[in-house]
Short mmCIF file of C-alpha atoms (C1' of nucleotides) in Angstrom, two decimals:
data_model
loop_
_atom_site.label_atom_id
_atom_site.label_comp_id
_atom_site.label_asym_id
_atom_site.label_seq_id
_atom_site.Cartn_x
_atom_site.Cartn_y
_atom_site.Cartn_z
CA UNK A 95 -23.11 -71.22 11.60
CA UNK A 96 -26.56 -70.84 13.13
CA UNK A 97 -28.19 -72.53 10.34
CA UNK A 98 -25.84 -75.48 10.54
CA UNK A 99 -25.99 -75.96 14.55
CA UNK A 100 -30.08 -75.89 14.14
CA UNK A 101 -30.13 -78.90 12.26
CA UNK A 102 -28.11 -81.02 14.84
CA UNK A 103 -30.29 -83.62 16.66
CA UNK A 104 -29.16 -86.28 19.32
CA UNK A 105 -29.96 -89.70 18.24
CA UNK A 106 -31.52 -92.14 20.74
CA UNK A 107 -31.77 -95.86 19.90
CA UNK A 108 -35.47 -96.70 18.99
CA UNK A 109 -35.51 -99.34 21.49
CA UNK A 110 -36.66 -97.08 24.32
CA UNK A 111 -39.33 -95.56 22.62
CA UNK A 112 -42.52 -96.71 20.47
CA UNK A 113 -42.61 -93.46 18.38
CA UNK A 114 -39.92 -91.00 18.23
CA UNK A 115 -40.44 -88.29 20.30
CA UNK A 116 -38.84 -85.55 18.17
CA UNK A 117 -40.94 -86.37 15.27
CA UNK A 118 -44.17 -84.80 16.66
CA UNK A 119 -45.29 -81.78 18.46
CA UNK A 120 -46.90 -83.77 21.12
CA UNK A 121 -43.67 -86.21 21.88
CA UNK A 122 -41.53 -83.14 22.22
CA UNK A 123 -44.07 -81.86 24.95
CA UNK A 124 -43.92 -85.21 26.58
CA UNK A 125 -40.01 -85.03 26.87
CA UNK A 126 -39.88 -81.42 27.71
CA UNK A 127 -42.91 -81.83 30.24
CA UNK A 128 -41.29 -84.88 31.87
CA UNK A 129 -37.95 -82.90 32.25
CA UNK A 130 -39.82 -80.37 34.00
CA UNK A 131 -41.94 -82.55 36.21
CA UNK A 132 -39.23 -85.03 37.46
CA UNK A 133 -36.98 -82.26 38.18
CA UNK A 134 -39.54 -80.82 40.10
CA UNK A 135 -41.11 -83.85 42.01
CA UNK A 136 -38.74 -86.68 41.32
CA UNK A 137 -39.01 -89.77 39.18
CA UNK A 138 -40.98 -91.65 42.05
CA UNK A 139 -43.72 -89.61 42.26
CA UNK A 140 -43.71 -88.88 38.59
CA UNK A 141 -46.67 -90.46 36.67
CA UNK A 142 -48.01 -90.26 33.09
CA UNK A 143 -51.20 -89.09 34.36
CA UNK A 144 -49.55 -86.22 35.96
CA UNK A 145 -47.82 -85.37 32.98
CA UNK A 146 -50.81 -85.79 30.71
CA UNK A 147 -52.45 -83.38 32.79
CA UNK A 148 -49.48 -80.82 32.94
CA UNK A 149 -49.25 -80.89 28.98
CA UNK A 150 -53.03 -80.99 28.38
CA UNK A 151 -52.98 -84.50 26.88
CA UNK A 152 -54.02 -87.74 28.11
CA UNK A 153 -52.23 -91.03 29.70
CA UNK A 154 -53.16 -93.25 26.73
CA UNK A 155 -51.28 -90.82 24.19
CA UNK A 156 -48.15 -90.68 26.15
CA UNK A 157 -48.29 -94.37 26.26
CA UNK A 158 -48.08 -94.34 22.46
CA UNK A 159 -44.54 -92.80 22.62
CA UNK A 160 -43.32 -95.03 25.80
CA UNK A 161 -44.23 -98.32 26.91
CA UNK A 162 -43.53 -97.42 30.55
CA UNK A 163 -42.21 -94.52 32.30
CA UNK A 164 -38.86 -96.44 33.25
CA UNK A 165 -38.08 -96.21 29.15
CA UNK A 166 -39.19 -92.44 29.39
CA UNK A 167 -36.31 -91.84 32.04
CA UNK A 168 -33.74 -94.19 29.86
CA UNK A 169 -34.77 -91.98 27.14
CA UNK A 170 -33.63 -88.98 28.81
CA UNK A 171 -30.39 -90.34 29.93
CA UNK A 172 -29.36 -91.61 26.58
CA UNK A 173 -30.29 -88.06 25.27
CA UNK A 174 -27.97 -86.46 27.87
CA UNK A 175 -25.05 -88.95 27.12
CA UNK A 176 -25.35 -88.46 23.40
CA UNK A 177 -25.29 -84.74 24.22
CA UNK A 178 -22.19 -84.90 26.15
CA UNK A 179 -20.72 -87.01 23.38
CA UNK A 180 -21.50 -84.42 21.11
CA UNK A 181 -20.01 -81.72 23.68
CA UNK A 182 -16.88 -83.91 23.99
CA UNK A 183 -16.41 -83.91 20.23
CA UNK A 184 -16.58 -80.10 20.06
CA UNK A 185 -14.43 -79.42 23.06
CA UNK A 186 -11.56 -81.84 21.47
CA UNK A 187 -11.58 -81.68 17.72
CA UNK A 188 -8.52 -79.67 16.31
CA UNK A 189 -6.75 -79.69 19.80
CA UNK A 190 -3.28 -81.38 19.39
CA UNK A 191 -1.66 -81.87 22.65
CA UNK A 192 -3.26 -85.04 24.42
CA UNK A 193 -2.86 -83.31 27.57
CA UNK A 194 -5.03 -80.59 26.60
CA UNK A 195 -7.28 -82.62 24.80
CA UNK A 196 -7.76 -84.58 27.83
CA UNK A 197 -8.31 -81.19 29.81
CA UNK A 198 -10.79 -80.03 28.01
CA UNK A 199 -12.96 -83.53 27.84
CA UNK A 200 -12.71 -83.56 31.50
CA UNK A 201 -13.94 -80.09 31.80
CA UNK A 202 -16.96 -80.96 29.65
CA UNK A 203 -17.71 -83.43 32.38
CA UNK A 204 -16.81 -82.16 35.59
CA UNK A 205 -17.81 -78.64 35.33
CA UNK A 206 -21.46 -77.31 36.25
CA UNK A 207 -23.99 -77.90 33.74
CA UNK A 208 -25.33 -75.03 31.55
CA UNK A 209 -28.09 -74.62 29.07
CA UNK A 210 -27.16 -75.14 25.77
CA UNK A 211 -28.68 -73.12 23.47
CA UNK A 212 -28.50 -75.36 20.38
CA UNK A 213 -30.85 -77.49 21.61
CA UNK A 214 -34.09 -74.99 22.63
CA UNK A 215 -36.56 -77.71 23.62
CA UNK A 216 -34.46 -79.38 26.13
CA UNK A 217 -33.49 -77.81 29.61
CA UNK A 218 -30.05 -79.16 30.04
CA UNK A 219 -29.50 -77.66 33.68
CA UNK A 220 -32.76 -79.57 35.01
CA UNK A 221 -31.67 -82.70 32.98
CA UNK A 222 -28.34 -82.67 34.52
CA UNK A 223 -30.17 -82.79 37.67
CA UNK A 224 -32.44 -85.81 36.57
CA UNK A 225 -29.30 -87.55 35.63
CA UNK A 226 -27.57 -86.99 38.74
CA UNK A 227 -30.45 -88.10 41.05
CA UNK A 228 -32.29 -90.54 38.79
CA UNK A 229 -29.20 -92.46 37.00
CA UNK A 230 -29.09 -95.02 39.75
CA UNK A 231 -32.83 -96.21 39.40
CA UNK A 232 -31.86 -96.97 35.87
CA UNK A 233 -28.50 -98.74 36.39
CA UNK A 234 -29.16 -100.49 39.38
CA UNK A 235 -32.05 -102.48 38.65
CA UNK A 236 -32.72 -106.26 38.44
CA UNK A 237 -33.13 -105.53 34.66
CA UNK A 238 -29.46 -104.42 34.02
CA UNK A 239 -28.13 -107.18 32.16
CA UNK A 240 -31.00 -107.46 29.82
CA UNK A 241 -31.24 -103.75 29.16
CA UNK A 242 -27.43 -103.42 28.60
CA UNK A 243 -27.92 -106.13 25.88
CA UNK A 244 -30.83 -103.57 24.36
CA UNK A 245 -28.22 -100.55 24.54
CA UNK A 246 -29.85 -98.80 27.23
CA UNK A 247 -26.46 -97.48 28.23
CA UNK A 248 -24.30 -97.76 25.06
CA UNK A 249 -23.96 -93.53 25.04
CA UNK A 250 -22.66 -93.59 28.60
CA UNK A 251 -20.43 -96.46 27.65
CA UNK A 252 -19.14 -94.36 24.67
CA UNK A 253 -18.38 -91.29 26.80
CA UNK A 254 -16.33 -93.70 29.14
CA UNK A 255 -14.70 -95.12 26.34
CA UNK A 256 -13.92 -92.02 24.51
CA UNK A 257 -12.18 -90.16 27.39
CA UNK A 258 -10.52 -93.37 28.31
CA UNK A 259 -8.72 -93.42 25.13
CA UNK A 260 -8.03 -89.86 25.85
CA UNK A 261 -6.43 -90.71 28.95
CA UNK A 262 -4.33 -93.76 27.16
CA UNK A 263 -3.24 -90.99 24.82
CA UNK A 264 -1.36 -89.18 27.45
CA UNK A 265 -0.40 -92.33 29.51
CA UNK A 266 -0.50 -95.91 27.24
CA UNK A 267 0.66 -97.62 30.14
CA UNK A 268 -2.29 -96.47 32.58
CA UNK A 269 -3.94 -99.68 33.91
CA UNK A 270 -7.25 -98.46 34.89
CA UNK A 271 -8.48 -95.61 32.30
CA UNK A 272 -12.03 -96.92 32.45
CA UNK A 273 -12.15 -96.92 36.13
CA UNK A 274 -10.71 -93.40 36.71
CA UNK A 275 -13.23 -92.04 34.11
CA UNK A 276 -16.21 -93.32 35.31
CA UNK A 277 -14.94 -92.79 38.80
CA UNK A 278 -14.22 -89.00 37.90
CA UNK A 279 -17.68 -88.51 36.02
CA UNK A 280 -20.04 -90.31 38.60
CA UNK A 281 -18.07 -88.70 41.55
CA UNK A 282 -18.37 -85.12 40.02
CA UNK A 283 -22.00 -85.57 39.92
CA UNK A 284 -22.67 -86.89 43.19
CA UNK A 285 -20.01 -84.09 44.40
CA UNK A 286 -22.30 -81.27 43.14
CA UNK A 287 -25.52 -82.90 44.80
CA UNK A 288 -23.58 -83.52 48.12
CA UNK A 289 -22.69 -79.99 47.93
CA UNK A 290 -26.19 -79.09 47.98
CA UNK A 291 -27.94 -81.52 50.40
CA UNK A 292 -25.32 -83.28 52.40
CA UNK A 293 -22.23 -81.04 52.65
CA UNK A 294 -20.44 -83.07 55.20
CA UNK A 295 -19.66 -85.70 52.38
CA UNK A 296 -17.81 -82.94 50.43
CA UNK A 297 -15.45 -79.90 50.52
CA UNK A 298 -16.95 -76.58 49.63
CA UNK A 299 -14.76 -73.83 49.01
CA UNK A 300 -16.47 -70.30 48.60
CA UNK A 301 -15.37 -68.79 45.29
CA UNK A 302 -13.76 -71.76 43.99
CA UNK A 303 -15.14 -74.76 41.91
CA UNK A 304 -13.75 -77.21 44.05
CA UNK A 305 -15.36 -80.11 42.24
CA UNK A 306 -13.80 -79.19 39.18
CA UNK A 307 -10.32 -78.35 40.77
CA UNK A 308 -10.34 -81.68 42.60
CA UNK A 309 -11.16 -83.80 39.95
CA UNK A 310 -8.88 -82.33 37.54
CA UNK A 311 -6.18 -82.51 39.45
CA UNK A 312 -7.03 -86.02 40.55
CA UNK A 313 -6.86 -87.48 36.99
CA UNK A 314 -3.34 -85.91 36.08
CA UNK A 315 -1.69 -86.94 39.44
CA UNK A 316 -3.04 -90.41 39.00
CA UNK A 317 -1.86 -90.70 35.05
CA UNK A 318 1.13 -88.99 35.25
CA UNK A 319 3.39 -91.75 36.70
CA UNK B 525 -12.96 -113.20 73.09
CA UNK B 526 -15.90 -115.07 71.75
CA UNK B 527 -18.04 -113.82 74.93
CA UNK B 528 -17.01 -110.64 74.55
CA UNK B 529 -17.50 -109.91 70.80
CA UNK B 530 -21.08 -111.91 71.10
CA UNK B 531 -22.38 -108.77 73.03
CA UNK B 532 -21.80 -106.11 70.49
CA UNK B 533 -24.51 -104.84 68.55
CA UNK B 534 -24.93 -102.13 65.97
CA UNK B 535 -27.04 -99.31 67.08
CA UNK B 536 -29.28 -97.53 64.99
CA UNK B 537 -31.24 -94.59 65.35
CA UNK B 538 -34.64 -95.34 66.91
CA UNK B 539 -36.26 -92.58 64.46
CA UNK B 540 -35.92 -94.91 61.64
CA UNK B 541 -38.20 -97.63 63.30
CA UNK B 542 -41.25 -97.88 65.63
CA UNK B 543 -40.05 -100.79 67.59
CA UNK B 544 -36.68 -101.87 67.75
CA UNK B 545 -36.27 -104.93 65.32
CA UNK B 546 -33.41 -106.37 67.56
CA UNK B 547 -35.66 -106.75 70.64
CA UNK B 548 -37.77 -109.57 69.37
CA UNK B 549 -37.71 -112.47 67.20
CA UNK B 550 -40.11 -111.00 64.62
CA UNK B 551 -38.23 -107.99 64.31
CA UNK B 552 -35.15 -110.18 63.73
CA UNK B 553 -36.98 -112.29 60.96
CA UNK B 554 -38.07 -108.89 59.44
CA UNK B 555 -34.47 -107.65 59.26
CA UNK B 556 -32.94 -110.93 57.94
CA UNK B 557 -36.13 -111.77 55.48
CA UNK B 558 -35.76 -108.45 54.15
CA UNK B 559 -32.15 -108.45 53.49
CA UNK B 560 -32.77 -112.02 51.68
CA UNK B 561 -35.63 -110.65 49.66
CA UNK B 562 -34.32 -107.35 48.72
CA UNK B 563 -31.08 -109.19 47.42
CA UNK B 564 -33.02 -111.24 45.48
CA UNK B 565 -35.82 -109.49 43.64
CA UNK B 566 -34.71 -105.69 44.31
CA UNK B 567 -36.10 -102.80 46.26
CA UNK B 568 -38.40 -101.88 44.00
CA UNK B 569 -40.49 -105.44 43.85
CA UNK B 570 -40.01 -106.00 47.50
CA UNK B 571 -43.33 -105.63 49.24
CA UNK B 572 -44.28 -106.06 53.08
CA UNK B 573 -46.86 -108.43 52.01
CA UNK B 574 -44.21 -110.86 50.26
CA UNK B 575 -41.91 -110.44 53.20
CA UNK B 576 -45.12 -111.35 55.50
CA UNK B 577 -45.54 -114.31 53.64
CA UNK B 578 -41.82 -115.42 53.39
CA UNK B 579 -41.41 -115.10 57.11
CA UNK B 580 -44.95 -116.32 57.95
CA UNK B 581 -46.06 -113.10 59.49
CA UNK B 582 -48.49 -110.43 58.37
CA UNK B 583 -48.17 -107.32 56.39
CA UNK B 584 -49.90 -105.44 59.64
CA UNK B 585 -47.20 -107.05 61.74
CA UNK B 586 -44.17 -105.70 59.73
CA UNK B 587 -45.60 -101.92 59.72
CA UNK B 588 -45.48 -102.20 63.62
CA UNK B 589 -41.80 -102.23 63.08
CA UNK B 590 -41.34 -99.74 60.30
CA UNK B 591 -43.67 -97.00 58.96
CA UNK B 592 -42.81 -97.72 55.33
CA UNK B 593 -40.41 -99.92 53.48
CA UNK B 594 -38.18 -96.95 52.76
CA UNK B 595 -37.70 -96.81 56.51
CA UNK B 596 -36.79 -100.37 56.53
CA UNK B 597 -34.13 -99.88 53.45
CA UNK B 598 -32.63 -96.75 55.74
CA UNK B 599 -32.45 -98.89 58.62
CA UNK B 600 -30.40 -101.61 56.90
CA UNK B 601 -28.04 -98.78 55.64
CA UNK B 602 -27.86 -97.35 58.74
CA UNK B 603 -26.81 -100.77 60.08
CA UNK B 604 -24.45 -101.19 57.37
CA UNK B 605 -22.53 -97.99 58.16
CA UNK B 606 -22.45 -98.77 61.78
CA UNK B 607 -21.23 -101.92 61.08
CA UNK B 608 -18.63 -100.24 58.82
CA UNK B 609 -17.38 -97.95 61.43
CA UNK B 610 -16.88 -100.72 64.11
CA UNK B 611 -14.59 -102.51 61.35
CA UNK B 612 -12.77 -99.25 61.02
CA UNK B 613 -12.23 -99.07 64.78
CA UNK B 614 -11.17 -102.74 64.75
CA UNK B 615 -8.78 -101.92 61.75
CA UNK B 616 -6.88 -98.99 62.96
CA UNK B 617 -7.08 -99.05 66.65
CA UNK B 618 -3.14 -99.31 68.02
CA UNK B 619 -1.62 -98.78 64.97
CA UNK B 620 0.31 -95.75 65.10
CA UNK B 621 1.70 -95.17 61.51
CA UNK B 622 -0.60 -92.58 60.06
CA UNK B 623 -0.12 -93.90 56.51
CA UNK B 624 -0.54 -97.49 57.50
CA UNK B 625 -3.71 -96.45 59.39
CA UNK B 626 -5.32 -94.95 56.41
CA UNK B 627 -4.32 -97.97 54.42
CA UNK B 628 -5.96 -100.29 56.66
CA UNK B 629 -9.11 -98.02 56.72
CA UNK B 630 -9.30 -97.75 52.96
CA UNK B 631 -8.82 -101.81 53.02
CA UNK B 632 -11.99 -102.19 54.84
CA UNK B 633 -14.22 -99.76 52.75
CA UNK B 634 -12.87 -100.75 49.36
CA UNK B 635 -12.14 -104.68 49.42
CA UNK B 636 -15.11 -107.06 48.75
CA UNK B 637 -17.32 -107.58 51.80
CA UNK B 638 -17.34 -110.72 53.43
CA UNK B 639 -19.50 -112.23 56.02
CA UNK B 640 -18.77 -110.90 59.63
CA UNK B 641 -19.34 -114.04 62.10
CA UNK B 642 -19.78 -111.45 64.66
CA UNK B 643 -23.73 -110.76 63.67
CA UNK B 644 -24.93 -114.00 63.06
CA UNK B 645 -28.36 -112.93 62.09
CA UNK B 646 -26.92 -110.54 59.38
CA UNK B 647 -25.75 -111.81 55.96
CA UNK B 648 -23.30 -109.08 55.18
CA UNK B 649 -22.56 -110.16 51.68
CA UNK B 650 -26.12 -109.75 50.88
CA UNK B 651 -26.33 -106.59 52.77
CA UNK B 652 -23.37 -105.20 50.83
CA UNK B 653 -25.02 -105.79 47.63
CA UNK B 654 -28.03 -103.96 48.66
CA UNK B 655 -25.97 -100.90 49.94
CA UNK B 656 -24.43 -100.88 46.20
CA UNK B 657 -27.73 -101.05 44.38
CA UNK B 658 -30.51 -99.42 46.49
CA UNK B 659 -28.19 -96.49 48.36
CA UNK B 660 -29.19 -94.03 45.80
CA UNK B 661 -32.88 -94.72 46.15
CA UNK B 662 -32.34 -93.15 49.70
CA UNK B 663 -29.73 -90.50 49.21
CA UNK B 664 -31.15 -89.32 46.17
CA UNK B 665 -34.69 -88.47 46.99
CA UNK B 666 -36.82 -85.53 47.26
CA UNK B 667 -36.82 -85.84 51.01
CA UNK B 668 -33.20 -86.02 51.53
CA UNK B 669 -32.99 -82.57 53.31
CA UNK B 670 -35.62 -83.72 55.89
CA UNK B 671 -34.12 -87.24 56.36
CA UNK B 672 -30.77 -85.58 56.75
CA UNK B 673 -32.20 -83.70 59.77
CA UNK B 674 -33.53 -86.75 61.03
CA UNK B 675 -30.23 -88.65 61.27
CA UNK B 676 -30.97 -90.92 58.38
CA UNK B 677 -27.39 -90.37 56.79
CA UNK B 678 -25.29 -89.98 60.00
CA UNK B 679 -23.41 -93.20 60.34
CA UNK B 680 -22.30 -92.85 56.48
CA UNK B 681 -21.17 -89.14 57.26
CA UNK B 682 -19.45 -90.59 60.35
CA UNK B 683 -17.40 -92.90 58.33
CA UNK B 684 -16.56 -90.56 55.66
CA UNK B 685 -15.35 -87.67 58.59
CA UNK B 686 -13.51 -90.73 60.21
CA UNK B 687 -11.56 -91.84 57.20
CA UNK B 688 -11.27 -87.98 56.22
CA UNK B 689 -9.48 -87.20 59.54
CA UNK B 690 -6.92 -90.22 58.85
CA UNK B 691 -6.09 -88.53 55.56
CA UNK B 692 -5.42 -85.12 57.10
CA UNK B 693 -3.02 -87.01 59.67
CA UNK B 694 -1.08 -88.05 56.69
CA UNK B 695 -1.44 -84.69 54.85
CA UNK B 696 -2.85 -81.61 57.14
CA UNK B 697 -2.65 -79.35 54.16
CA UNK B 698 -4.93 -81.53 51.64
CA UNK B 699 -7.78 -79.54 50.51
CA UNK B 700 -10.32 -81.92 49.91
CA UNK B 701 -10.25 -84.96 52.29
CA UNK B 702 -14.23 -85.38 52.45
CA UNK B 703 -14.48 -85.38 48.77
CA UNK B 704 -11.62 -87.88 48.15
CA UNK B 705 -13.10 -90.13 50.55
CA UNK B 706 -16.52 -90.20 49.49
CA UNK B 707 -15.47 -90.67 45.91
CA UNK B 708 -13.20 -93.44 46.82
CA UNK B 709 -16.09 -95.11 48.94
CA UNK B 710 -18.75 -94.50 46.22
CA UNK B 711 -16.36 -95.24 43.71
CA UNK B 712 -15.28 -98.73 44.61
CA UNK B 713 -18.80 -99.68 45.13
CA UNK B 714 -20.10 -98.88 41.71
CA UNK B 715 -16.85 -100.37 40.30
CA UNK B 716 -17.80 -103.88 42.09
CA UNK B 717 -21.27 -103.58 40.45
CA UNK B 718 -20.08 -102.68 36.91
CA UNK B 719 -17.43 -105.54 36.84
CA UNK B 720 -20.44 -107.84 37.10
CA UNK B 721 -22.97 -105.91 34.98
CA UNK B 722 -21.42 -103.34 33.09
CA UNK B 723 -17.78 -104.49 32.34
CA UNK B 724 -17.08 -101.90 29.65
CA UNK B 725 -17.20 -99.02 32.49
CA UNK B 726 -14.39 -100.73 34.55
CA UNK B 727 -11.08 -102.52 34.17
CA UNK B 728 -11.17 -106.10 35.67
CA UNK B 729 -7.82 -108.04 35.57
CA UNK B 730 -7.94 -111.50 36.27
CA UNK B 731 -6.22 -112.84 39.44
CA UNK B 732 -5.92 -109.18 40.91
CA UNK B 733 -8.15 -107.24 42.81
CA UNK B 734 -7.97 -104.19 40.42
CA UNK B 735 -10.83 -102.29 42.63
CA UNK B 736 -8.33 -102.06 45.61
CA UNK B 737 -5.02 -101.62 44.01
CA UNK B 738 -6.83 -98.70 41.73
CA UNK B 739 -8.35 -96.83 44.69
CA UNK B 740 -5.54 -97.38 46.98
CA UNK B 741 -3.07 -95.96 44.85
CA UNK B 742 -5.27 -93.16 43.78
CA UNK B 743 -5.56 -91.89 47.63
CA UNK B 744 -1.79 -92.10 48.10
CA UNK B 745 -0.97 -90.59 44.87
CA UNK B 746 -3.51 -87.84 45.63
CA UNK B 747 -2.37 -86.81 49.13
CA UNK B 748 1.33 -87.30 48.57
CA UNK B 749 1.57 -83.78 47.55
"C1'" DA C 686 -61.79 -82.00 -2.84
"C1'" DC C 687 -62.69 -86.33 -0.55
"C1'" DA C 688 -61.42 -91.17 1.19
"C1'" DA C 689 -58.46 -93.43 4.04
"C1'" DA C 690 -54.84 -93.63 7.08
"C1'" DT C 691 -52.99 -91.61 11.15
"C1'" DA C 692 -52.86 -89.17 15.49
"C1'" DT C 693 -54.76 -88.02 19.74
"C1'" DA C 694 -58.62 -87.47 22.65
"C1'" DA C 695 -61.84 -89.75 26.27
"C1'" DT C 696 -63.19 -93.04 28.81
"C1'" DA C 697 -63.38 -97.17 31.28
"C1'" DG C 698 -61.29 -100.85 33.62
"C1'" DT C 699 -57.84 -103.99 36.43
"C1'" DA C 700 -54.25 -105.97 39.16
"C1'" DA C 701 -51.20 -104.30 42.29
"C1'" DT C 702 -49.00 -101.45 45.52
"C1'" DA C 703 -48.65 -98.98 49.86
"C1'" DC C 704 -50.74 -98.46 53.15
"C1'" DT C 705 -54.97 -97.93 57.60
"C1'" DA C 706 -58.24 -99.63 60.67
"C1'" DT C 707 -60.24 -103.29 63.47
"C1'" DC C 708 -60.84 -106.90 66.19
"C1'" DA C 709 -59.50 -111.46 68.09
"C1'" DC C 710 -56.31 -114.27 70.34
"C1'" DG C 711 -52.61 -115.83 73.31
"C1'" DT C 712 -48.66 -114.71 76.54
"C1'" DT C 713 -46.71 -111.96 80.10
"C1'" DG C 714 -46.07 -109.47 84.07
"C1'" DT C 715 -48.07 -107.80 88.54
"C1'" DA D 1038 -57.00 -112.61 87.87
"C1'" DC D 1039 -56.70 -109.10 84.82
"C1'" DA D 1040 -54.53 -105.44 82.06
"C1'" DA D 1041 -51.45 -104.53 78.74
"C1'" DC D 1042 -49.07 -105.94 74.89
"C1'" DG D 1043 -47.73 -108.51 70.51
"C1'" DT D 1044 -49.22 -110.89 66.91
"C1'" DG D 1045 -52.32 -112.55 63.52
"C1'" DA D 1046 -56.33 -112.28 60.72
"C1'" DT D 1047 -59.30 -109.72 57.79
"C1'" DA D 1048 -60.76 -106.11 55.55
"C1'" DG D 1049 -60.88 -101.68 53.17
"C1'" DT D 1050 -58.89 -97.42 50.34
"C1'" DA D 1051 -56.49 -94.42 47.16
"C1'" DT D 1052 -53.14 -94.63 43.83
"C1'" DT D 1053 -50.07 -96.43 40.28
"C1'" DA D 1054 -49.04 -98.43 36.02
"C1'" DC D 1055 -50.81 -99.94 33.16
"C1'" DT D 1056 -54.55 -102.11 28.91
"C1'" DA D 1057 -58.64 -101.56 26.19
"C1'" DT D 1058 -61.86 -99.52 23.41
"C1'" DT D 1059 -64.39 -96.06 20.86
"C1'" DA D 1060 -64.75 -91.28 19.22
"C1'" DT D 1061 -62.90 -87.54 16.76
"C1'" DA D 1062 -59.51 -84.97 14.73
"C1'" DT D 1063 -55.73 -84.22 11.31
"C1'" DT D 1064 -52.74 -85.42 7.97
"C1'" DT D 1065 -51.91 -87.58 3.38
"C1'" DG D 1066 -52.27 -89.55 -1.09
"C1'" DT D 1067 -54.79 -89.42 -5.60
#
DNA sequence: ACAAATATAATAGTAATACTATCACGTTGT
DNA sequence: ACAACGTGATAGTATTACTATTATATTTGT
């Protein structure tokens, strides 16, 4: 199993990079270094110059992989949702009962993200925090429509579509599967952030994973007409 | 009633501005001009220099009202949530039935925002789009904790608290009122954006206000144990 | 083994941004 | 009448987000 798992890589649309970061040592250092730095100082303060210094390279070299820092962020987001897609497949294949399939899929999406040993070069916990804090900067931009056409949000949309299909397997008459799923995914991420920084916007209950409990309950109450 | 309503102003914490924008013609032009410009070109591309030109003033003059463009954004967000608080009060006072009170409050928050003639200097439709697109840039920053202490999110938290209380009036045993309310508010705003730009993340049904229907249904199904 | 191709480093430069600072001018209140 | 204040005009700075060029490694094909 080890050798098998070791060969898995998450494919990211080549439209977001100039040169595949996976393919070289420098490329991998850029991605790993960017995850560290964006998690630490935030995307606004993150610059290619600082990253270059941190990984002992140069600004110009990083520009050979990504046209701009925005695209590097989009790359990270696409990788994250590609990874979630892979985890969804692992969690649901060979599970027969539709309700159980949906339950397992939701678990992947609403539970707190943990490190995945399959991809040693990526720190998924840090990446998850980046996805929570910085996604808005990618989605809510004046370039959305163009970037959507370029496939910048494909992976995320696929995840939503996949889980929406599972919802329909449980209740084929449910009218709002995409809305429910995107609400739950986005909501769970926000709640985890709120719990840490704006606790008045959430309900933290000690000893319980309130976020998981709440959203799991919400989905099944909503679709079980 | 006209004269009475005409005297209402939304109070915004003085910590976000250097000089009250309400108090002068220039201040009002800065706020109104900022709403127009941020809605049009987005917060990233918005600069005080461009705003100054648009309202025939100077960069330095705008800096006498706001220390930075970020604080101007925070001002707009505080104003918006202060305004929503006022609308919530209007919608719920003198309504006896708890369920009806909650229903009316939710309507205010999930329905599409329309112009409010009470505040002629503010274009609430544009402001609403700004709140949807740019809120994340204020909430998900490395300065959250500090800004939270400064009261930058107070108005929003008050709105969530107020509606959470209405939820508890309907079902005093419900465990997650804040989570439910913040999920619904944030979700509804995102869905309106998705409907326009990323339709695969939502379920638009022609002739129906799917967003309102979905979230209204979601809340009552969830809390009616 | 050696030239050719390619990758990266080193350095310099640019327009725009997000401010700060200074001074001049006109209006307002006392 | 004059100080205080609000605004405008102008200039200046460090940083950012790039682009461009050249030099030096490293890899690759033959």
